[in-house]
PDB file of N, CA and C in Angstrom:
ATOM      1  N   UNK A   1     214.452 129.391 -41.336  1.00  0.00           N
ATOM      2  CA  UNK A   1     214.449 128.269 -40.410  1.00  0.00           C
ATOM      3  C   UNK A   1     213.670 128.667 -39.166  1.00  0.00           C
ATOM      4  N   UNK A   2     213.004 127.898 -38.615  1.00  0.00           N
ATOM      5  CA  UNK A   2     211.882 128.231 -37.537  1.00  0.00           C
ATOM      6  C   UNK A   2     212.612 128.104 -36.263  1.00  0.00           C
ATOM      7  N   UNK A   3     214.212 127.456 -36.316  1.00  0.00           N
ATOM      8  CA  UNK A   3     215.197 127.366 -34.797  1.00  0.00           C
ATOM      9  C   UNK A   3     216.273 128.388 -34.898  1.00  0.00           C
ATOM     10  N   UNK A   4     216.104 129.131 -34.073  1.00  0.00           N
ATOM     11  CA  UNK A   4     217.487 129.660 -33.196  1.00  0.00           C
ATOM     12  C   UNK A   4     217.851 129.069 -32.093  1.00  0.00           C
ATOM     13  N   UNK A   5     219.063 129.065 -32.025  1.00  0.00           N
ATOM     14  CA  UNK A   5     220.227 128.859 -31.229  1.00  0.00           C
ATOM     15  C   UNK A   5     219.963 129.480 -30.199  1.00  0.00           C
ATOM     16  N   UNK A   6     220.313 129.910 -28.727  1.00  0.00           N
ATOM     17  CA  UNK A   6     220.301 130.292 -27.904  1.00  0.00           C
ATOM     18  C   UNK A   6     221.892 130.542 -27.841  1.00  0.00           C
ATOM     19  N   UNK A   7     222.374 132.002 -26.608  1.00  0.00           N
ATOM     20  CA  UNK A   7     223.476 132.162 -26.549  1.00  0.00           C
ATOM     21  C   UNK A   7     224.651 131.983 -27.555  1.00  0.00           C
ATOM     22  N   UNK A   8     225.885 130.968 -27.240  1.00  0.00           N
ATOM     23  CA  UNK A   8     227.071 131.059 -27.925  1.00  0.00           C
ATOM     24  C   UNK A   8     226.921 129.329 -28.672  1.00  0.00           C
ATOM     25  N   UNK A   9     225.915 129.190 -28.769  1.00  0.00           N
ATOM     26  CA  UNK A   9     225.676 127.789 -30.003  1.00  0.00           C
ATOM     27  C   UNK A   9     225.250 128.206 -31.559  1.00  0.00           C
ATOM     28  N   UNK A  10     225.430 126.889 -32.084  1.00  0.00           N
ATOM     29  CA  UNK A  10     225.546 127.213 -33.352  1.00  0.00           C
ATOM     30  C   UNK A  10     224.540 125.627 -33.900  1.00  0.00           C
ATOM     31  N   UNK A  11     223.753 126.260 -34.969  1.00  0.00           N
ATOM     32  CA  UNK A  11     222.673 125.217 -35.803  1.00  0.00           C
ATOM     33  C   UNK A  11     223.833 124.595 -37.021  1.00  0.00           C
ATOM     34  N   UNK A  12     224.310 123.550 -37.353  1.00  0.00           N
ATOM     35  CA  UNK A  12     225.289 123.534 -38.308  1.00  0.00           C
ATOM     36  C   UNK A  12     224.493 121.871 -38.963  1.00  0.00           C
ATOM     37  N   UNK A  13     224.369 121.552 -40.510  1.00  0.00           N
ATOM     38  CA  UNK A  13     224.307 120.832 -41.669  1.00  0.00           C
ATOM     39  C   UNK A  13     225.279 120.098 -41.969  1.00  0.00           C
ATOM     40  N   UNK A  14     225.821 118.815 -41.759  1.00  0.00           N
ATOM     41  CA  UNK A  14     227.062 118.117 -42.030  1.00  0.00           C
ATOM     42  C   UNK A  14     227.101 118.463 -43.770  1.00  0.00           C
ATOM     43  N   UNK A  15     228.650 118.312 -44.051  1.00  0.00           N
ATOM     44  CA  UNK A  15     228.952 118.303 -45.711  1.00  0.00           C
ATOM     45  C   UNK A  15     229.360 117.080 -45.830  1.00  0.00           C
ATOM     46  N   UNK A  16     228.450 116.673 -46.720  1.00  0.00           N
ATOM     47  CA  UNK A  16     229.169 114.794 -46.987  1.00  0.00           C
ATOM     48  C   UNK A  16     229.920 115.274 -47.900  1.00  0.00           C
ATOM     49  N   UNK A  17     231.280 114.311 -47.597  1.00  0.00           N
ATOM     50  CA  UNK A  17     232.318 113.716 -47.875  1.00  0.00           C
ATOM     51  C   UNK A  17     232.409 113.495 -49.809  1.00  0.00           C
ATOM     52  N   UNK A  18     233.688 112.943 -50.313  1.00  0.00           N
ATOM     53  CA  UNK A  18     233.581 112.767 -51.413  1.00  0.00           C
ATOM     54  C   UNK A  18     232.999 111.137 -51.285  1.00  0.00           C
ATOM     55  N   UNK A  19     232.491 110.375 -52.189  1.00  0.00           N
ATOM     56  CA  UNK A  19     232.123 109.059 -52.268  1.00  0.00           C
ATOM     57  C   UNK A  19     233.328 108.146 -52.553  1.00  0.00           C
ATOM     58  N   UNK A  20     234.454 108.212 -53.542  1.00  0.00           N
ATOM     59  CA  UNK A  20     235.220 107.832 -53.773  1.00  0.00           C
ATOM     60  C   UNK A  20     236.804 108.263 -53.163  1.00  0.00           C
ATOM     61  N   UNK A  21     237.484 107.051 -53.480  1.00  0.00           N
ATOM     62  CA  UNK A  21     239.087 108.168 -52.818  1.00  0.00           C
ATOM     63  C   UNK A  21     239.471 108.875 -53.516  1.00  0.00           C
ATOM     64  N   UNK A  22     240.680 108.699 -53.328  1.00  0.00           N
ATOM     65  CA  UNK A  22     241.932 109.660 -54.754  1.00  0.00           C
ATOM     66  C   UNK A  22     241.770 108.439 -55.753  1.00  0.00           C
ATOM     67  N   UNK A  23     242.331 107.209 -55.168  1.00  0.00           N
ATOM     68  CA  UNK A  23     242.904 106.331 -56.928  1.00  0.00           C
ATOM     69  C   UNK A  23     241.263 105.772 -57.180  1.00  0.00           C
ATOM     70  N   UNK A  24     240.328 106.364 -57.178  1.00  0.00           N
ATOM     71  CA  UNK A  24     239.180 105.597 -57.771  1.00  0.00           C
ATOM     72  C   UNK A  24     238.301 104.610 -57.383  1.00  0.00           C
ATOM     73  N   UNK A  25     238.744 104.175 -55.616  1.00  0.00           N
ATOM     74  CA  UNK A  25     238.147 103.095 -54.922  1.00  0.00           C
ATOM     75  C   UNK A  25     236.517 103.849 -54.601  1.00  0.00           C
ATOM     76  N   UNK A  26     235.520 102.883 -54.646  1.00  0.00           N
ATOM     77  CA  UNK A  26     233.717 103.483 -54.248  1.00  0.00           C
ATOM     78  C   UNK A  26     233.922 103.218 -52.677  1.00  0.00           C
ATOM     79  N   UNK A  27     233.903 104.019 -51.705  1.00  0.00           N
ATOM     80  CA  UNK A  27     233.655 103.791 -50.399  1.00  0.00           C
ATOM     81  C   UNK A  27     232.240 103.403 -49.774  1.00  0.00           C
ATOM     82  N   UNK A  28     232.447 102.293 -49.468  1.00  0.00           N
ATOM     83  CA  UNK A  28     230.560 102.075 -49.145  1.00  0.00           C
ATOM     84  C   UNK A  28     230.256 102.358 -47.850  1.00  0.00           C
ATOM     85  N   UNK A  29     229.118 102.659 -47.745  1.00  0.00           N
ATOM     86  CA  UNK A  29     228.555 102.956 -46.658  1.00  0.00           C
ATOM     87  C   UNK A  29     228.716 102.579 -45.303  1.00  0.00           C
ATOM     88  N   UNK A  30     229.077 101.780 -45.029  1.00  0.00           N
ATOM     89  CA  UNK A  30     229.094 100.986 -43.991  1.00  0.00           C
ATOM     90  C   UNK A  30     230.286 101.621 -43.169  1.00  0.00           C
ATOM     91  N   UNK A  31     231.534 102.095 -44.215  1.00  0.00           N
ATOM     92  CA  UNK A  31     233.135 102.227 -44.078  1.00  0.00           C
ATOM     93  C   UNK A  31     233.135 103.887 -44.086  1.00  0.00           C
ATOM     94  N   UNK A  32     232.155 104.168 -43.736  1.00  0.00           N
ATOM     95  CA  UNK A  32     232.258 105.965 -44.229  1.00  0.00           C
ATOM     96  C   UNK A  32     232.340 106.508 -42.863  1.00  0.00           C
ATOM     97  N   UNK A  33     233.496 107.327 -42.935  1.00  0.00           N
ATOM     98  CA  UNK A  33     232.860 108.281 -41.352  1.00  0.00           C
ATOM     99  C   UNK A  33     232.178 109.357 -41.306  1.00  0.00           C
ATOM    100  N   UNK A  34     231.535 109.679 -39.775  1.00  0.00           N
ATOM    101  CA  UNK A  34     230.537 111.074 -40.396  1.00  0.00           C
ATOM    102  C   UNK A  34     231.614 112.374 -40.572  1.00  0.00           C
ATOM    103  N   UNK A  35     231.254 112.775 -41.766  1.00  0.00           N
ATOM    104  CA  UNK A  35     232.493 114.106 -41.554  1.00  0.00           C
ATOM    105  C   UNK A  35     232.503 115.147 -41.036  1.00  0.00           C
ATOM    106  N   UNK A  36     233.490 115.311 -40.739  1.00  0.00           N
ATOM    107  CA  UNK A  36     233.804 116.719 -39.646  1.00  0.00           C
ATOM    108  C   UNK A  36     233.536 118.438 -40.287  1.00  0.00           C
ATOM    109  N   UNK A  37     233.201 117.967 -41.410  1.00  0.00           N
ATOM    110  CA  UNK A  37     233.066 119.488 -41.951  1.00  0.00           C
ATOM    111  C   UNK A  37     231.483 120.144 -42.013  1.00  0.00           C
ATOM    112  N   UNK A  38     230.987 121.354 -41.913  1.00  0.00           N
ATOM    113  CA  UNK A  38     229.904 121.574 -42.302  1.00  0.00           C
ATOM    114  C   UNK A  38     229.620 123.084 -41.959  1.00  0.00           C
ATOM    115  N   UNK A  39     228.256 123.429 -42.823  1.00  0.00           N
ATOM    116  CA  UNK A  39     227.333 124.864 -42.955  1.00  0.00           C
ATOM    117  C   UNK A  39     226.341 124.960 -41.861  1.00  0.00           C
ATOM    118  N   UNK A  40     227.334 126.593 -41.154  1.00  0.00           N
ATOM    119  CA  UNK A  40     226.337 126.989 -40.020  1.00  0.00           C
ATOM    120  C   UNK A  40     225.022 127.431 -40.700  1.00  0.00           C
ATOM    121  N   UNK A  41     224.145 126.835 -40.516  1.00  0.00           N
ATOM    122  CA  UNK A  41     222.696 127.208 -40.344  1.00  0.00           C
ATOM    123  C   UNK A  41     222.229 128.689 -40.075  1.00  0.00           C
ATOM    124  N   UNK A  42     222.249 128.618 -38.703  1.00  0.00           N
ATOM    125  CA  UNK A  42     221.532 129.768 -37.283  1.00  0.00           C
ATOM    126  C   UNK A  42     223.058 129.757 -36.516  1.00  0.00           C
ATOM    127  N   UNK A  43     222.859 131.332 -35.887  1.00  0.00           N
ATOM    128  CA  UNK A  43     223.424 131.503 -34.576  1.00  0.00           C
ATOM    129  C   UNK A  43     223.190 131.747 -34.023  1.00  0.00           C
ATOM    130  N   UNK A  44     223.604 131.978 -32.525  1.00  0.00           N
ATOM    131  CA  UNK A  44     223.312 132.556 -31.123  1.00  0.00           C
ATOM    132  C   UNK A  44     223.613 134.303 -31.543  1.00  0.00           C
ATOM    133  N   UNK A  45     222.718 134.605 -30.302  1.00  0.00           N
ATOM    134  CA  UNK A  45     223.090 136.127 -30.301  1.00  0.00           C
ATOM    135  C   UNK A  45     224.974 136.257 -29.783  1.00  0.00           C
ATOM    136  N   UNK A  46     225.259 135.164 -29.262  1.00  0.00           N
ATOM    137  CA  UNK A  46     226.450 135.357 -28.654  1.00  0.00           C
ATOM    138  C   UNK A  46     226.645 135.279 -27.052  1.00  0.00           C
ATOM    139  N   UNK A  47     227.999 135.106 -26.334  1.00  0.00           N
ATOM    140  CA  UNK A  47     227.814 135.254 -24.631  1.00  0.00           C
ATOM    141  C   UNK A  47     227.982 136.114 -24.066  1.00  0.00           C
ATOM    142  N   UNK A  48     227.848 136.494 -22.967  1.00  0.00           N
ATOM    143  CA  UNK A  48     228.073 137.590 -22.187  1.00  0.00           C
ATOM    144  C   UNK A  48     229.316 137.578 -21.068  1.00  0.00           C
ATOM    145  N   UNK A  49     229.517 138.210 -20.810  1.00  0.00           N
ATOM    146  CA  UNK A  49     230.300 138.337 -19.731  1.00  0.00           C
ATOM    147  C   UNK A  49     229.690 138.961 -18.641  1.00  0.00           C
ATOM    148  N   UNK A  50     230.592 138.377 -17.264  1.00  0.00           N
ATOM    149  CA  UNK A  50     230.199 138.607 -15.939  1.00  0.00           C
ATOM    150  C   UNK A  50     229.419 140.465 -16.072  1.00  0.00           C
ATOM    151  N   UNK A  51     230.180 141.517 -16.572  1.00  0.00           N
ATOM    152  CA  UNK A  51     229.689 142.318 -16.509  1.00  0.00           C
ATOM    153  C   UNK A  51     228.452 142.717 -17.327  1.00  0.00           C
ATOM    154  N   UNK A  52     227.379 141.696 -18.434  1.00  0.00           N
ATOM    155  CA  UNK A  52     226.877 141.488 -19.174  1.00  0.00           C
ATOM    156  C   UNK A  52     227.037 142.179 -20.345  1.00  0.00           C
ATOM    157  N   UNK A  53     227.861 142.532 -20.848  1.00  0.00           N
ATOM    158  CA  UNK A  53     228.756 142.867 -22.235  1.00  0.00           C
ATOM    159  C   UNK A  53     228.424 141.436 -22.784  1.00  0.00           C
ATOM    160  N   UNK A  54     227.710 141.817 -24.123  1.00  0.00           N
ATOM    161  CA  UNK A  54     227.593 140.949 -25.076  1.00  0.00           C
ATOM    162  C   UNK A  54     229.330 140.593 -25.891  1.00  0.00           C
ATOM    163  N   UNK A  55     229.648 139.541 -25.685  1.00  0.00           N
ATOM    164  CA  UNK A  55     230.639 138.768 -26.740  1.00  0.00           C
ATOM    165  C   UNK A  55     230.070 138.589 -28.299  1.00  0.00           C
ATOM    166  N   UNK A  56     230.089 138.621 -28.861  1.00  0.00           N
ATOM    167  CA  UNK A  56     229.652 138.613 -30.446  1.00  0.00           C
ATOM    168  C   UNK A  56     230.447 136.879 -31.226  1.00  0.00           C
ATOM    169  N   UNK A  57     229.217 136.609 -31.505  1.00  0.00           N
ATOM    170  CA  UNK A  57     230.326 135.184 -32.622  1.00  0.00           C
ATOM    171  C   UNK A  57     231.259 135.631 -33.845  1.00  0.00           C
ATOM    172  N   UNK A  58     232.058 134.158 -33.420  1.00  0.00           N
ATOM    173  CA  UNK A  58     232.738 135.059 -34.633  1.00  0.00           C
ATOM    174  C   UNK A  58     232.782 134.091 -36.113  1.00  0.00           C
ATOM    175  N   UNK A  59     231.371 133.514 -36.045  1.00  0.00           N
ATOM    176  CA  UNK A  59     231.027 132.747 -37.023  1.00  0.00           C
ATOM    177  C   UNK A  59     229.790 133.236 -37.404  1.00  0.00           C
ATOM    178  N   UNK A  60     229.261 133.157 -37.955  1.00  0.00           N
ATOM    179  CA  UNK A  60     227.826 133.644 -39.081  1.00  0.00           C
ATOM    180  C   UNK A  60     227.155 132.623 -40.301  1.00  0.00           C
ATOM    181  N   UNK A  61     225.838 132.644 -40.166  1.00  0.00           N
ATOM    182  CA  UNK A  61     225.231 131.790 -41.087  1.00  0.00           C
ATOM    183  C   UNK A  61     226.021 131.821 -42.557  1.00  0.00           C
ATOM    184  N   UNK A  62     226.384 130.459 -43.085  1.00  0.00           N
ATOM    185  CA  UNK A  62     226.566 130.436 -44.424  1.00  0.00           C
ATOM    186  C   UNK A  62     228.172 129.996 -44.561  1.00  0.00           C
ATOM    187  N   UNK A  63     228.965 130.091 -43.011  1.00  0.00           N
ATOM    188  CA  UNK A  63     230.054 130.092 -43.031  1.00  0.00           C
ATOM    189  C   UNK A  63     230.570 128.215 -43.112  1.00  0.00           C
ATOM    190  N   UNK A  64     231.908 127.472 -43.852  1.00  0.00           N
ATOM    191  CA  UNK A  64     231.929 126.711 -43.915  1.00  0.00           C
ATOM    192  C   UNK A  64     233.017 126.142 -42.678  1.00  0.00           C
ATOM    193  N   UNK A  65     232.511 124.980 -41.760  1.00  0.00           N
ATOM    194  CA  UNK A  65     233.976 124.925 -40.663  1.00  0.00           C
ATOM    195  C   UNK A  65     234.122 123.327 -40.107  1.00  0.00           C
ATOM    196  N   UNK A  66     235.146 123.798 -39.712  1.00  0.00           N
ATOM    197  CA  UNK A  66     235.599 122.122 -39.102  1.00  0.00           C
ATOM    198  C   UNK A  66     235.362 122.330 -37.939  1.00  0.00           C
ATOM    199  N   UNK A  67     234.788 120.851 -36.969  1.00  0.00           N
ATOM    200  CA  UNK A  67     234.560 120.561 -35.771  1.00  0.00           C
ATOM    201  C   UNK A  67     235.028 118.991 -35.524  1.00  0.00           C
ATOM    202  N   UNK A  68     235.022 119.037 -34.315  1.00  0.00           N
ATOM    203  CA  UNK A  68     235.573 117.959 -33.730  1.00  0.00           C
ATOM    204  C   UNK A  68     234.654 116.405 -34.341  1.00  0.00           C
ATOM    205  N   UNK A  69     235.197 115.233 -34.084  1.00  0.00           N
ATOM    206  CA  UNK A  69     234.641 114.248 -34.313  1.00  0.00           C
ATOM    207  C   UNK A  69     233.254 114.038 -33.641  1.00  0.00           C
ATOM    208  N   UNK A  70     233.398 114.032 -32.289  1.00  0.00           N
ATOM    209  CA  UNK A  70     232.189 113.646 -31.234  1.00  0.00           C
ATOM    210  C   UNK A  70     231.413 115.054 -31.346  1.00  0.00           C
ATOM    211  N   UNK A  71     232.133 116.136 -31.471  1.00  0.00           N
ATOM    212  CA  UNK A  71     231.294 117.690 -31.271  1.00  0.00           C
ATOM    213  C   UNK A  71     229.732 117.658 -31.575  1.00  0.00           C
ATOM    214  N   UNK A  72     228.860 118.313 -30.813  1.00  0.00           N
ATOM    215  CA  UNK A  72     227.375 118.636 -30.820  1.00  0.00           C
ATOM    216  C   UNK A  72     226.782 117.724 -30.861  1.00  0.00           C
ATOM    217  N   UNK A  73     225.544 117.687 -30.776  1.00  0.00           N
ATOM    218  CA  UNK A  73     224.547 117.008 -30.459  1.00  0.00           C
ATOM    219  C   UNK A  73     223.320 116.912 -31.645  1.00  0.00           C
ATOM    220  N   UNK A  74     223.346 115.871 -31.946  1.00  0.00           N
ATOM    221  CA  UNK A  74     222.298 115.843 -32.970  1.00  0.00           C
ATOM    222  C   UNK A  74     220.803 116.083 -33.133  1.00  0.00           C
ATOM    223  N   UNK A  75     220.126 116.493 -33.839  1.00  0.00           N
ATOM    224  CA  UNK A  75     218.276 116.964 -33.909  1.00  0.00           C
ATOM    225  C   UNK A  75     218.434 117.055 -35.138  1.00  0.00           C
ATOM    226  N   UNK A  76     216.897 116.847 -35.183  1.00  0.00           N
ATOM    227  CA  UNK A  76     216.333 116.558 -36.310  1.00  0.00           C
ATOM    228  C   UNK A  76     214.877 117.728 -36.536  1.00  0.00           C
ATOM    229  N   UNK A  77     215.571 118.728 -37.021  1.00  0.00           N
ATOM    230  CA  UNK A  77     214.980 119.958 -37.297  1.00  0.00           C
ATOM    231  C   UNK A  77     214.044 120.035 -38.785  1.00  0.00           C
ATOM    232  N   UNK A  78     212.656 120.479 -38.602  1.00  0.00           N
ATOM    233  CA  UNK A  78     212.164 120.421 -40.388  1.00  0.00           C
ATOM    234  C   UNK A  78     212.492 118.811 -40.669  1.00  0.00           C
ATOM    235  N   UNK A  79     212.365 117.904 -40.428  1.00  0.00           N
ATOM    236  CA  UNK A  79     212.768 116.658 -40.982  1.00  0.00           C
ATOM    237  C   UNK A  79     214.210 116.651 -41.880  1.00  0.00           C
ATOM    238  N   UNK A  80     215.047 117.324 -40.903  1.00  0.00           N
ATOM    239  CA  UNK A  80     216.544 117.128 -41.861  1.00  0.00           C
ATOM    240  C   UNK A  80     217.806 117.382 -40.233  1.00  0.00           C
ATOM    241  N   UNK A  81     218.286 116.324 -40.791  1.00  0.00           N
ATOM    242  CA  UNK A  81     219.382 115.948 -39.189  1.00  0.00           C
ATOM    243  C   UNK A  81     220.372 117.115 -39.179  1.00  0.00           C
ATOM    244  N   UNK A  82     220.359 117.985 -38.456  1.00  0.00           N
ATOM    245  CA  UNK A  82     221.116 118.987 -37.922  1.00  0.00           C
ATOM    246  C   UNK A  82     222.013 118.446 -36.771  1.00  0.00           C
ATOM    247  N   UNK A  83     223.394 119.556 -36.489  1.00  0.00           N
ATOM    248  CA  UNK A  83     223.807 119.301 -35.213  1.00  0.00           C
ATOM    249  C   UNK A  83     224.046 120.677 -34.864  1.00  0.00           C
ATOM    250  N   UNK A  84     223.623 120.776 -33.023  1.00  0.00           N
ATOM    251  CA  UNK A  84     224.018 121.682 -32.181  1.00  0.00           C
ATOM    252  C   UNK A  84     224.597 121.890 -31.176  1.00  0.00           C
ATOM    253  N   UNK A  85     225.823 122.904 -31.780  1.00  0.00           N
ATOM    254  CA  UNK A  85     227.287 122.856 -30.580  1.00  0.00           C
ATOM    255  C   UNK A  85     227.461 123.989 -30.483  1.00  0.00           C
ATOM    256  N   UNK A  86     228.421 124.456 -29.490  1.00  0.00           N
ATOM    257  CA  UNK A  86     228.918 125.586 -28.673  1.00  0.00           C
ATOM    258  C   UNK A  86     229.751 126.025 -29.952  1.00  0.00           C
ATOM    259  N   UNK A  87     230.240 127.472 -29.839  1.00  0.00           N
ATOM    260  CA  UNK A  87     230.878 128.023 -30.647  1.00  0.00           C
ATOM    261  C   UNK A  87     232.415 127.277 -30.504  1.00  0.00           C
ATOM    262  N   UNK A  88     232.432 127.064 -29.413  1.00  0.00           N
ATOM    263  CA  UNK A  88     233.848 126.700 -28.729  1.00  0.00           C
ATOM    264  C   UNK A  88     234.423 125.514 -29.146  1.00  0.00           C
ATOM    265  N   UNK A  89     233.432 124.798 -30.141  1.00  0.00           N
ATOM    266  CA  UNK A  89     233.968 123.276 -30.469  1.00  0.00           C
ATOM    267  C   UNK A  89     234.158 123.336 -31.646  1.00  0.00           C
ATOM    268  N   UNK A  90     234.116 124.380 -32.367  1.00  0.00           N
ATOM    269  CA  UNK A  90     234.515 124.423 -33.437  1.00  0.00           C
ATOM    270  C   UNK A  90     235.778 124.829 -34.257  1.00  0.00           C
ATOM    271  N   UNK A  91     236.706 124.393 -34.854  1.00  0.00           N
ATOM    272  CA  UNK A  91     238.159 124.098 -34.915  1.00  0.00           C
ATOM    273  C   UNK A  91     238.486 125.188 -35.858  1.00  0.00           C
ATOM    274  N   UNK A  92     237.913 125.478 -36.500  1.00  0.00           N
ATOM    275  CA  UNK A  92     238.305 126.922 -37.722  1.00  0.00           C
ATOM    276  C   UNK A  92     236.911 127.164 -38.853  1.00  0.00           C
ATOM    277  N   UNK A  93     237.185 128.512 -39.546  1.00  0.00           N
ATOM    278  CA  UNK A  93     236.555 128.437 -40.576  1.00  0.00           C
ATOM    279  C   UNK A  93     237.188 128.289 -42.099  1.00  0.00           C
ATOM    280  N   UNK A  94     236.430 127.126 -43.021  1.00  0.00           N
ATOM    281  CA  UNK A  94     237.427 127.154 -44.310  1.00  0.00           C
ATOM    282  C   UNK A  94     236.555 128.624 -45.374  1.00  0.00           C
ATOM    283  N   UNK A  95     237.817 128.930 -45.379  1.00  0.00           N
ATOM    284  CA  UNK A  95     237.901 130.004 -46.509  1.00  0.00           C
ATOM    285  C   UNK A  95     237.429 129.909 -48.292  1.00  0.00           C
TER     286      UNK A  95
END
């Protein structure tokens, strides 16, 4: 990928959703929300502290995670819609 992140942000790929529910209903488009889950891309080198001691992420390319609804900011990287947020908005990693 030709973008890095700067500092304690993160390049992350939404994971669409399943299309259907549980009992078999087609969810159309219109009724879909964007989902909260997705694959970090790129990371930051990480933040520093006042004494400039590097902080280290504690997320890494390839990792799968939940973020908030509104979280990051959207771009459109390589012609494919990315979003970029702080490490800090991100709610866990799934295992």
């Amino acid at each position: 990928m030709a973008f890095t992140p700067l500092h304690d942000r993160v390049l992350v790929r939404r994971i669409e959703g399943d299309e259907k529910t549980k009992g078999g209903l087609i969810i159309p488009d219109s009724a879909k929300e964007k989902p909260a889950e997705g694959e970090i891309i790129a990371c930051g080198e990480g933040t520093r502290k006042d004494s400039g001691e590097l902080i280290a992420m504690a997320v890494k390319a390839g990792d799968r995670v939940l973020f908030g609804k509104w979280s990051g900011t959207e771009v459109t990287v390589e012609g494919e819609e990315l979003l970029i947020m702080k490490e800090s908005d991100i709610l866990g990693i799934i295992a």
